CSV table of C-alpha atoms and ligand atoms in Angstrom, one decimal:
chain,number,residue,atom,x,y,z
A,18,UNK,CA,-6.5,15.9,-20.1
A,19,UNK,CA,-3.3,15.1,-18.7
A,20,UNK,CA,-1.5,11.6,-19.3
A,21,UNK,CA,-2.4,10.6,-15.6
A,22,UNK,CA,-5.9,10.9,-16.4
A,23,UNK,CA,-6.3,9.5,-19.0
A,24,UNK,CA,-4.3,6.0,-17.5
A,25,UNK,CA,-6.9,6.7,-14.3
A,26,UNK,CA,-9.8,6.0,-16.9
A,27,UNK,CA,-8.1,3.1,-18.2
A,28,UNK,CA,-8.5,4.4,-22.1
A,29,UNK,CA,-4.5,4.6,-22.3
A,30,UNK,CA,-2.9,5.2,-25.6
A,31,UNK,CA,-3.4,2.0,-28.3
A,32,UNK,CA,-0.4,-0.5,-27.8
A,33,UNK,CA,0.8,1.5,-25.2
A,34,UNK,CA,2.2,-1.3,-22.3
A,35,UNK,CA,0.9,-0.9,-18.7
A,36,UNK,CA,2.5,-3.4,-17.5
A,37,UNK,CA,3.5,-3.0,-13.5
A,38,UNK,CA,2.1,0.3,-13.6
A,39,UNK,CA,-0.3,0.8,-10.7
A,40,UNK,CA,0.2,4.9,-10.2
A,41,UNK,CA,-2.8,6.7,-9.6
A,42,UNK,CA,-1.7,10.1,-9.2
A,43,UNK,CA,-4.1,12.4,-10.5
A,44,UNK,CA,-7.4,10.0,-9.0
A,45,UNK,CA,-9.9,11.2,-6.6
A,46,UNK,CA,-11.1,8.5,-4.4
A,47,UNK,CA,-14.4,8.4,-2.0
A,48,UNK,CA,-13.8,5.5,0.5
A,49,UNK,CA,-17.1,4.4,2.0
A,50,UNK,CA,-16.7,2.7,5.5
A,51,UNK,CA,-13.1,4.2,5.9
A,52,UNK,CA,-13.2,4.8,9.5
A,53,UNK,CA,-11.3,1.9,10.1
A,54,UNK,CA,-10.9,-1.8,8.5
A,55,UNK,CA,-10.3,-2.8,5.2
A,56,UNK,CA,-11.7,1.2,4.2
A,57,UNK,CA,-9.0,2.6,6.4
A,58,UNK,CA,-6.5,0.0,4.7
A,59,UNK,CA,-7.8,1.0,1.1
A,60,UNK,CA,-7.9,4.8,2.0
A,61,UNK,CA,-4.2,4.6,2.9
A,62,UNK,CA,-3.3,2.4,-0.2
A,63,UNK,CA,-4.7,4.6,-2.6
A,64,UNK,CA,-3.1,7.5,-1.5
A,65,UNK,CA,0.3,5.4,-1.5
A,66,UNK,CA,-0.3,4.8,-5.0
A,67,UNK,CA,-0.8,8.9,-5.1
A,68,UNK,CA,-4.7,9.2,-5.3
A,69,UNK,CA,-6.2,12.2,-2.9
A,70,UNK,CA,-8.8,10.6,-1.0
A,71,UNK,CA,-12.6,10.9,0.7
A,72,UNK,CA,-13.0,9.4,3.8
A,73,UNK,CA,-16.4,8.0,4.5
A,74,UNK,CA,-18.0,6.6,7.4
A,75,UNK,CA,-21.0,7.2,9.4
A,76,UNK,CA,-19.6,6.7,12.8
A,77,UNK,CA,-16.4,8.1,14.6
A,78,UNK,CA,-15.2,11.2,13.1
A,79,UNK,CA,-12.5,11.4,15.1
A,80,UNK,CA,-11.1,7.8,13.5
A,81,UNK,CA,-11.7,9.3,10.3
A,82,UNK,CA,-10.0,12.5,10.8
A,83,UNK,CA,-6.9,10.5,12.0
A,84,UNK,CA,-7.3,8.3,8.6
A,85,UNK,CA,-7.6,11.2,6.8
A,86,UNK,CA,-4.2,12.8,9.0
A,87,UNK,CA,-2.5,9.5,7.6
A,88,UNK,CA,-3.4,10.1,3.9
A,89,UNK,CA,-2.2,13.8,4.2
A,90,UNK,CA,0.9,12.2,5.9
A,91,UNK,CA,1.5,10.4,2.7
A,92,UNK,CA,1.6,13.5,0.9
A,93,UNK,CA,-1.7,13.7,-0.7
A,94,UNK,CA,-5.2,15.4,-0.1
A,95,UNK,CA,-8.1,14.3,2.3
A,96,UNK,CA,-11.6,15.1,3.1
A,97,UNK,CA,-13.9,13.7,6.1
A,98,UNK,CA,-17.1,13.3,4.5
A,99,UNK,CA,-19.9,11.4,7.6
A,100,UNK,CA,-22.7,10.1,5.4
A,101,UNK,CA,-25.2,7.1,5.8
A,102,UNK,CA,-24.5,5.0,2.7
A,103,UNK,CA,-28.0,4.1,2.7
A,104,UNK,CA,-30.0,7.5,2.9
A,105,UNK,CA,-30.2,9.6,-0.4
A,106,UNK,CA,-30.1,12.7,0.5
A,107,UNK,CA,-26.5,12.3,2.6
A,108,UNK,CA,-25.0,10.1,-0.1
A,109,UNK,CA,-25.4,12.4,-2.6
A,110,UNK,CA,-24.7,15.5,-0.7
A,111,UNK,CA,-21.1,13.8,-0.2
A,112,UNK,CA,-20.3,12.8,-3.4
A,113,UNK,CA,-21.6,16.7,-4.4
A,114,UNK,CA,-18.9,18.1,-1.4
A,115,UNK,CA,-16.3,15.6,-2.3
A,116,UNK,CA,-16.2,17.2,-5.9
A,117,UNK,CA,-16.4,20.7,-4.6
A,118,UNK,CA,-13.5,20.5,-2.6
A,119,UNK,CA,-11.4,17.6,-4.2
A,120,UNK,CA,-12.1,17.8,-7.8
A,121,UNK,CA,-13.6,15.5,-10.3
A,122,UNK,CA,-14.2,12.1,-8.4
A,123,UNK,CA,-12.4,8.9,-10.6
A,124,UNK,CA,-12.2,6.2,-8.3
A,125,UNK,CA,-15.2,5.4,-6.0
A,126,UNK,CA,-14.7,2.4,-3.0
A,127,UNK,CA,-18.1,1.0,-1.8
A,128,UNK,CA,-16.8,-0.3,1.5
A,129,UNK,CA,-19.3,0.2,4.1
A,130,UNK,CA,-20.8,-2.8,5.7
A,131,UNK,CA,-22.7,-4.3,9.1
A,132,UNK,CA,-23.5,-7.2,9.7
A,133,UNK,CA,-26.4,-8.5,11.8
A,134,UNK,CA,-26.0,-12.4,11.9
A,135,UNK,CA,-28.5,-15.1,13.3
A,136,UNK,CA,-30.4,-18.3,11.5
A,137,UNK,CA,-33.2,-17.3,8.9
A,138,UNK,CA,-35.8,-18.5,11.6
A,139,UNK,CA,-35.2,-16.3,13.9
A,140,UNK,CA,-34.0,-13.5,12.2
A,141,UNK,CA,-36.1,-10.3,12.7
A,142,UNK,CA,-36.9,-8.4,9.5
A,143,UNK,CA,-35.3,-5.5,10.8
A,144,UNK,CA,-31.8,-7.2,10.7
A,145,UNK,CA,-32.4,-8.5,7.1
A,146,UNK,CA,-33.3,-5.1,6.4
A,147,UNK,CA,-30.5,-2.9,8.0
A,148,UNK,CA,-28.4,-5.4,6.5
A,149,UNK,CA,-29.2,-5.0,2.8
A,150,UNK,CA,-30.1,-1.1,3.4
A,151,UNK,CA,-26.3,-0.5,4.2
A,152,UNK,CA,-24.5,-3.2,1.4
A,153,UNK,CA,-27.2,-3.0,-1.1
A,154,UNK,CA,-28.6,0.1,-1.4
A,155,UNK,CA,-25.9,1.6,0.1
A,156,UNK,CA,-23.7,0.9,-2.9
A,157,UNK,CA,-26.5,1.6,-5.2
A,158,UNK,CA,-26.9,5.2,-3.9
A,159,UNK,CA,-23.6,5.6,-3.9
A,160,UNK,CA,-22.2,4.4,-7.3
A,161,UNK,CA,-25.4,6.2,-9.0
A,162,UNK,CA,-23.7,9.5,-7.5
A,163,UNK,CA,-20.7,8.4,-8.6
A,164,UNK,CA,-21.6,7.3,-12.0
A,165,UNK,CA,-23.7,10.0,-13.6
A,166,UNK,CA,-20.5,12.2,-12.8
A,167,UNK,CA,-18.0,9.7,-14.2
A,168,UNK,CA,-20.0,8.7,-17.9
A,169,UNK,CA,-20.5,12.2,-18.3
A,170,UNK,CA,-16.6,12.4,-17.8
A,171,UNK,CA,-15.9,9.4,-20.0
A,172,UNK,CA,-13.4,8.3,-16.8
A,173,UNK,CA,-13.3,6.3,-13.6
A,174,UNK,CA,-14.0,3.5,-11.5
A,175,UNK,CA,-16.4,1.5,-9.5
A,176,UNK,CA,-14.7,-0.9,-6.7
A,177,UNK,CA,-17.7,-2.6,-5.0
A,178,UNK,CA,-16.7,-5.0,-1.8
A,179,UNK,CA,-18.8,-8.1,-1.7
A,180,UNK,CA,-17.7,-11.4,-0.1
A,181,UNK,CA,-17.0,-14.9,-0.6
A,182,UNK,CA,-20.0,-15.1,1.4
A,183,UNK,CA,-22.0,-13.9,-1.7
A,184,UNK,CA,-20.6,-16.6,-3.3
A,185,UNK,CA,-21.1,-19.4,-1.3
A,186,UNK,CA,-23.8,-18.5,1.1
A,187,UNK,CA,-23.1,-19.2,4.8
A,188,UNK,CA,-25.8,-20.1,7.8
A,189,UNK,CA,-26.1,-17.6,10.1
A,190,UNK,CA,-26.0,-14.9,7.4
A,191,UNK,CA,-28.2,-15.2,4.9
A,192,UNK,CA,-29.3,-11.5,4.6
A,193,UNK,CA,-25.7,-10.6,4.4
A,194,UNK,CA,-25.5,-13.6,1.7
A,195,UNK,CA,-28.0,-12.3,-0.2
A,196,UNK,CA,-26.7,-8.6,0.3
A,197,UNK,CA,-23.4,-9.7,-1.3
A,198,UNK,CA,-25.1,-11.7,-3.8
A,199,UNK,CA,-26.6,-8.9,-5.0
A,200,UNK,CA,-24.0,-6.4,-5.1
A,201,UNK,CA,-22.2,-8.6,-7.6
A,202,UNK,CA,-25.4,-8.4,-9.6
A,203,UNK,CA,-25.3,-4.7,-9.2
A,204,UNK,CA,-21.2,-4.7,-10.2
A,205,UNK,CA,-22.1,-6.8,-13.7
A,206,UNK,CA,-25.3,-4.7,-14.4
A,207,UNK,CA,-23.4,-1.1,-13.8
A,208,UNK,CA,-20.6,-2.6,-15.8
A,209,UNK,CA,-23.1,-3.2,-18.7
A,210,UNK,CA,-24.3,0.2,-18.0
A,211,UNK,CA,-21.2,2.3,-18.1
A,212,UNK,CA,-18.6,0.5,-20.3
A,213,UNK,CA,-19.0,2.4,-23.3
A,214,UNK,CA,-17.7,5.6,-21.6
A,215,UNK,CA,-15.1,3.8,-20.2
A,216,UNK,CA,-15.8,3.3,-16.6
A,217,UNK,CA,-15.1,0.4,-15.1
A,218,UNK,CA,-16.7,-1.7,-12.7
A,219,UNK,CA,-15.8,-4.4,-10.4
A,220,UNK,CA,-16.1,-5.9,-6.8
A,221,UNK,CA,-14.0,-8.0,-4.4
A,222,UNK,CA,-15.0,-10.5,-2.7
A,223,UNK,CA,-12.8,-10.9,0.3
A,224,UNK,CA,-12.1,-14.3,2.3
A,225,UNK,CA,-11.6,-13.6,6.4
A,226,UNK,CA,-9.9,-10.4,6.6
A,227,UNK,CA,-8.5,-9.4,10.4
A,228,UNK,CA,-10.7,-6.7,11.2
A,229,UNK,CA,-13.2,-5.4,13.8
A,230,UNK,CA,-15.9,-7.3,12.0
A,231,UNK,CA,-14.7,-10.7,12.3
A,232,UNK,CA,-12.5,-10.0,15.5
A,233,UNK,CA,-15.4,-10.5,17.5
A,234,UNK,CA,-15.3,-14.5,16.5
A,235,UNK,CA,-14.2,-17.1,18.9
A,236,UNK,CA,-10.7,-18.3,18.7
A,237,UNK,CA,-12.5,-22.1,17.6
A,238,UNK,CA,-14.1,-20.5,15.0
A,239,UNK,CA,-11.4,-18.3,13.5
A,240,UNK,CA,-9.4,-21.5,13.5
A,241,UNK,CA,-11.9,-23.6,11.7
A,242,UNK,CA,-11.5,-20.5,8.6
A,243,UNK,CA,-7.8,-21.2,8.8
A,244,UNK,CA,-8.1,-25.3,8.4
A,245,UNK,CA,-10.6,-24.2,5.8
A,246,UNK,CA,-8.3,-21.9,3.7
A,247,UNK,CA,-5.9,-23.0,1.1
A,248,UNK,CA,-3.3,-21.0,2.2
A,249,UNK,CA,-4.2,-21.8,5.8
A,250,UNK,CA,-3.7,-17.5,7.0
A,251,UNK,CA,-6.6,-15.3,7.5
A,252,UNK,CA,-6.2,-12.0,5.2
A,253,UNK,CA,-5.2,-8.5,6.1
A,254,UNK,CA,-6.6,-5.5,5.1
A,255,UNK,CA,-3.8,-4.7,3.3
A,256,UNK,CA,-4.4,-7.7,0.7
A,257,UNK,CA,-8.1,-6.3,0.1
A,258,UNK,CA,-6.2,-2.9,-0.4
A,259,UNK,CA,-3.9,-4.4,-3.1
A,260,UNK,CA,-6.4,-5.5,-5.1
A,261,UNK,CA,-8.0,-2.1,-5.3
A,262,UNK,CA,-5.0,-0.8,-6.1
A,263,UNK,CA,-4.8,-2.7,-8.9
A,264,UNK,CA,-8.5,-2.7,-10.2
A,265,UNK,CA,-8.4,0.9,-9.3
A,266,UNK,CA,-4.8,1.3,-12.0
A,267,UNK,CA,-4.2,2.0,-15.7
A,268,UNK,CA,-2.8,-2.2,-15.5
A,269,UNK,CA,-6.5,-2.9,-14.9
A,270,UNK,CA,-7.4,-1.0,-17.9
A,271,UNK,CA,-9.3,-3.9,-19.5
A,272,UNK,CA,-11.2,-5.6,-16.6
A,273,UNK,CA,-14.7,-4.6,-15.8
A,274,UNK,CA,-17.6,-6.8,-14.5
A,275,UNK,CA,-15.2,-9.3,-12.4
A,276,UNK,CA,-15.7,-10.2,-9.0
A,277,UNK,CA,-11.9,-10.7,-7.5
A,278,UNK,CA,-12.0,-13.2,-5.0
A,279,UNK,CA,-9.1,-12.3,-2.0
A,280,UNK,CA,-9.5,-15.4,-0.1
A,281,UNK,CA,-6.5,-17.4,-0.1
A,282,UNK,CA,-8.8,-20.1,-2.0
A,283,UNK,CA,-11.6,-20.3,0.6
A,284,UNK,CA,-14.0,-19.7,-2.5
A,285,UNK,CA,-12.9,-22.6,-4.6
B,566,LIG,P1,-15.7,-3.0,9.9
B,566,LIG,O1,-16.9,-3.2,10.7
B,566,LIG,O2,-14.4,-3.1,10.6
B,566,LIG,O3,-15.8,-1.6,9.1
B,566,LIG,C1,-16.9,-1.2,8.4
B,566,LIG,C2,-17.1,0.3,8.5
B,566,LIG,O4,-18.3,0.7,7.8
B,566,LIG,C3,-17.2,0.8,9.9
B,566,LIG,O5,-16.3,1.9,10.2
B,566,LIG,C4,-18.7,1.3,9.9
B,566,LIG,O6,-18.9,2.4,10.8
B,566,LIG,C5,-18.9,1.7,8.5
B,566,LIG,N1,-20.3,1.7,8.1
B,566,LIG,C6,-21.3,0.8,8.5
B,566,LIG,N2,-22.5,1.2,8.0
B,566,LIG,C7,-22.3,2.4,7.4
B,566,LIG,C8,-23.2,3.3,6.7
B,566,LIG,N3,-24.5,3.1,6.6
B,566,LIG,N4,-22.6,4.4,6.2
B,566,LIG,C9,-21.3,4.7,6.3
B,566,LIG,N5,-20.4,3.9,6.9
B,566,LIG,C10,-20.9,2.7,7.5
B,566,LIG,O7,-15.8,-4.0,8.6
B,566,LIG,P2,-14.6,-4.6,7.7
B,566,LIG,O8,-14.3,-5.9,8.1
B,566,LIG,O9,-13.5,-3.6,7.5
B,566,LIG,O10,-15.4,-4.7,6.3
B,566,LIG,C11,-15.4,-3.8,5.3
B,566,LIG,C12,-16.1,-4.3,4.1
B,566,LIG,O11,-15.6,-5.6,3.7
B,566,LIG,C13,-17.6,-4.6,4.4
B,566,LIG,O12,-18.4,-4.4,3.2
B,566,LIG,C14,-17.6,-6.1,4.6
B,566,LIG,O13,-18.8,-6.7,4.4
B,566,LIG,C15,-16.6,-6.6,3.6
B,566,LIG,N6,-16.0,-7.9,4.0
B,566,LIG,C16,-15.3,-8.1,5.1
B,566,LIG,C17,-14.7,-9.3,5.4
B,566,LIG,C18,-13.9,-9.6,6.6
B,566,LIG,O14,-13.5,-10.7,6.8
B,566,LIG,N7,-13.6,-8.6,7.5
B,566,LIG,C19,-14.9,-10.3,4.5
B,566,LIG,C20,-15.6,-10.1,3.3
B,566,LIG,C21,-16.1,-8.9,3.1
């Protein structure tokens, strides 16, 4: 196993000091959602910090391919992989090509996420349940493909997005509250599962990131996160990338289980 590797799986040699080192050449990383976002902004961070990496999405190819264009532009590997999250087969037919053509898979991203908002009264069940489908089961399909590779392996890591909303709750969203909710649930319990081969699991739970997803919210609204926000800025995707990054890295070596906020204090 080279030294790499073994810093990727976070079992580094006793005493040995990781301090600021967040290199993760030698990783293999499956992006889910990376069409654009925070998954493109993770994608391109990992493969900064030297990892080859999957892009996933089940819409736009053509933004995925031009992800995938920047990672290779950044000197390192990439693969398109279109896959539903939340349907078996697909999810497991990626991780299957990802390792065919990329090699053992050590890092896996569970990114992908909709959102489907209205008040529990007059939310149709088909919105609570595309909702959890994609977060919930969606990261369950995908980090059980992911896993049963990596404990065989005694290597890797889990990075599971949830959200401050899965924290806190918020009106309007309750089935992507409780989606969030229980992705942490699933983070903890998987952590439980695989620590003792040494793979390491975790989630993030982003504040209001700049993307697509919240674009779409009026200017009063947006402004009423900022008032609401310690460090009064909404978040880029380049602060949920960081944090990857680091859970992702040999200096997270000894963190498994932890939900991250990336919030600038909206969660406290
Ligand atoms: P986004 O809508 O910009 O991107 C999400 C991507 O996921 C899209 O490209 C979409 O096509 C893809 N996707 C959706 N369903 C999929 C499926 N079934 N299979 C494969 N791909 C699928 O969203 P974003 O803002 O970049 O959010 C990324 C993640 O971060 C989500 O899990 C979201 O819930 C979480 N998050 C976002 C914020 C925020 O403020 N933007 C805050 C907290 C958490």
């Amino acid at each position: 196993m080279s030294s790499a590797h073994s810093e990727v799986d976070g079992r580094g040699p006793e005493g040995a000091s990781f301090g600021g080192k967040l290199d993760l050449t030698g990783a293999v990383a499956l992006v889910t959602g990376a069409g654009r976002g925070i998954g493109r902004g993770i994608a391109l961070a990992l493969a900064g910090a030297g990892a080859d990496v999957a892009v996933n999405d089940f819409a736009d190819e053509e933004a995925c391919a031009a992800v995938a264009a920047e990672v290779e532009a950044l000197g390192r590997r990439a693969l398109v992989v279109m896959a539903d999250v939340s349907d078996e087969e697909q999810v497991n037919g990626m991780v299957e090509r990802v390792e065919k053509e990329l090699g053992p898979l050590s890092v896996v991203v569970n990114n992908a996420g909709i959102t489907r908002d209205n008040v529990t009264m007059m939310m149709d069940p088909a919105d609570f349940d595309a909702v959890i489908a994609t977060h919930l089961r969606g990261t369950f399909l995908v980090s059980k493909a992911g896993a049963r590779r990596m404990f065989r392996r005694r290597r890797g890591c889990i990075i599971n997005l949830s959200s401050v909303v899965g924290r806190r709750g918020n009106a309007g969203q309750a089935n992507y509250a409780a989606a969030k909710a229980g992705v942490i649930g699933l983070t903890k319990s998987l952590a439980k599962e695989l620590g003792a081969r040494g793979v390491r699991v975790n989630a993030i739970a982003p504040g209001y990131i700049d993307t697509p997803m919240t674009q779409a919210l009026p200017e009063e609204a947006r402004q009423l996160i900022v008032d609401n926000t310690p460090l009064r800025v909404i978040g880029t995707t380049d602060d949920v990338a960081a944090a990857v990054v680091f859970l992702a890295s040999p200096a997270a070596r000894f963190i498994t289980g932890v939900t991250l906020p990336v919030d600038g204090g909206l969660g406290i």
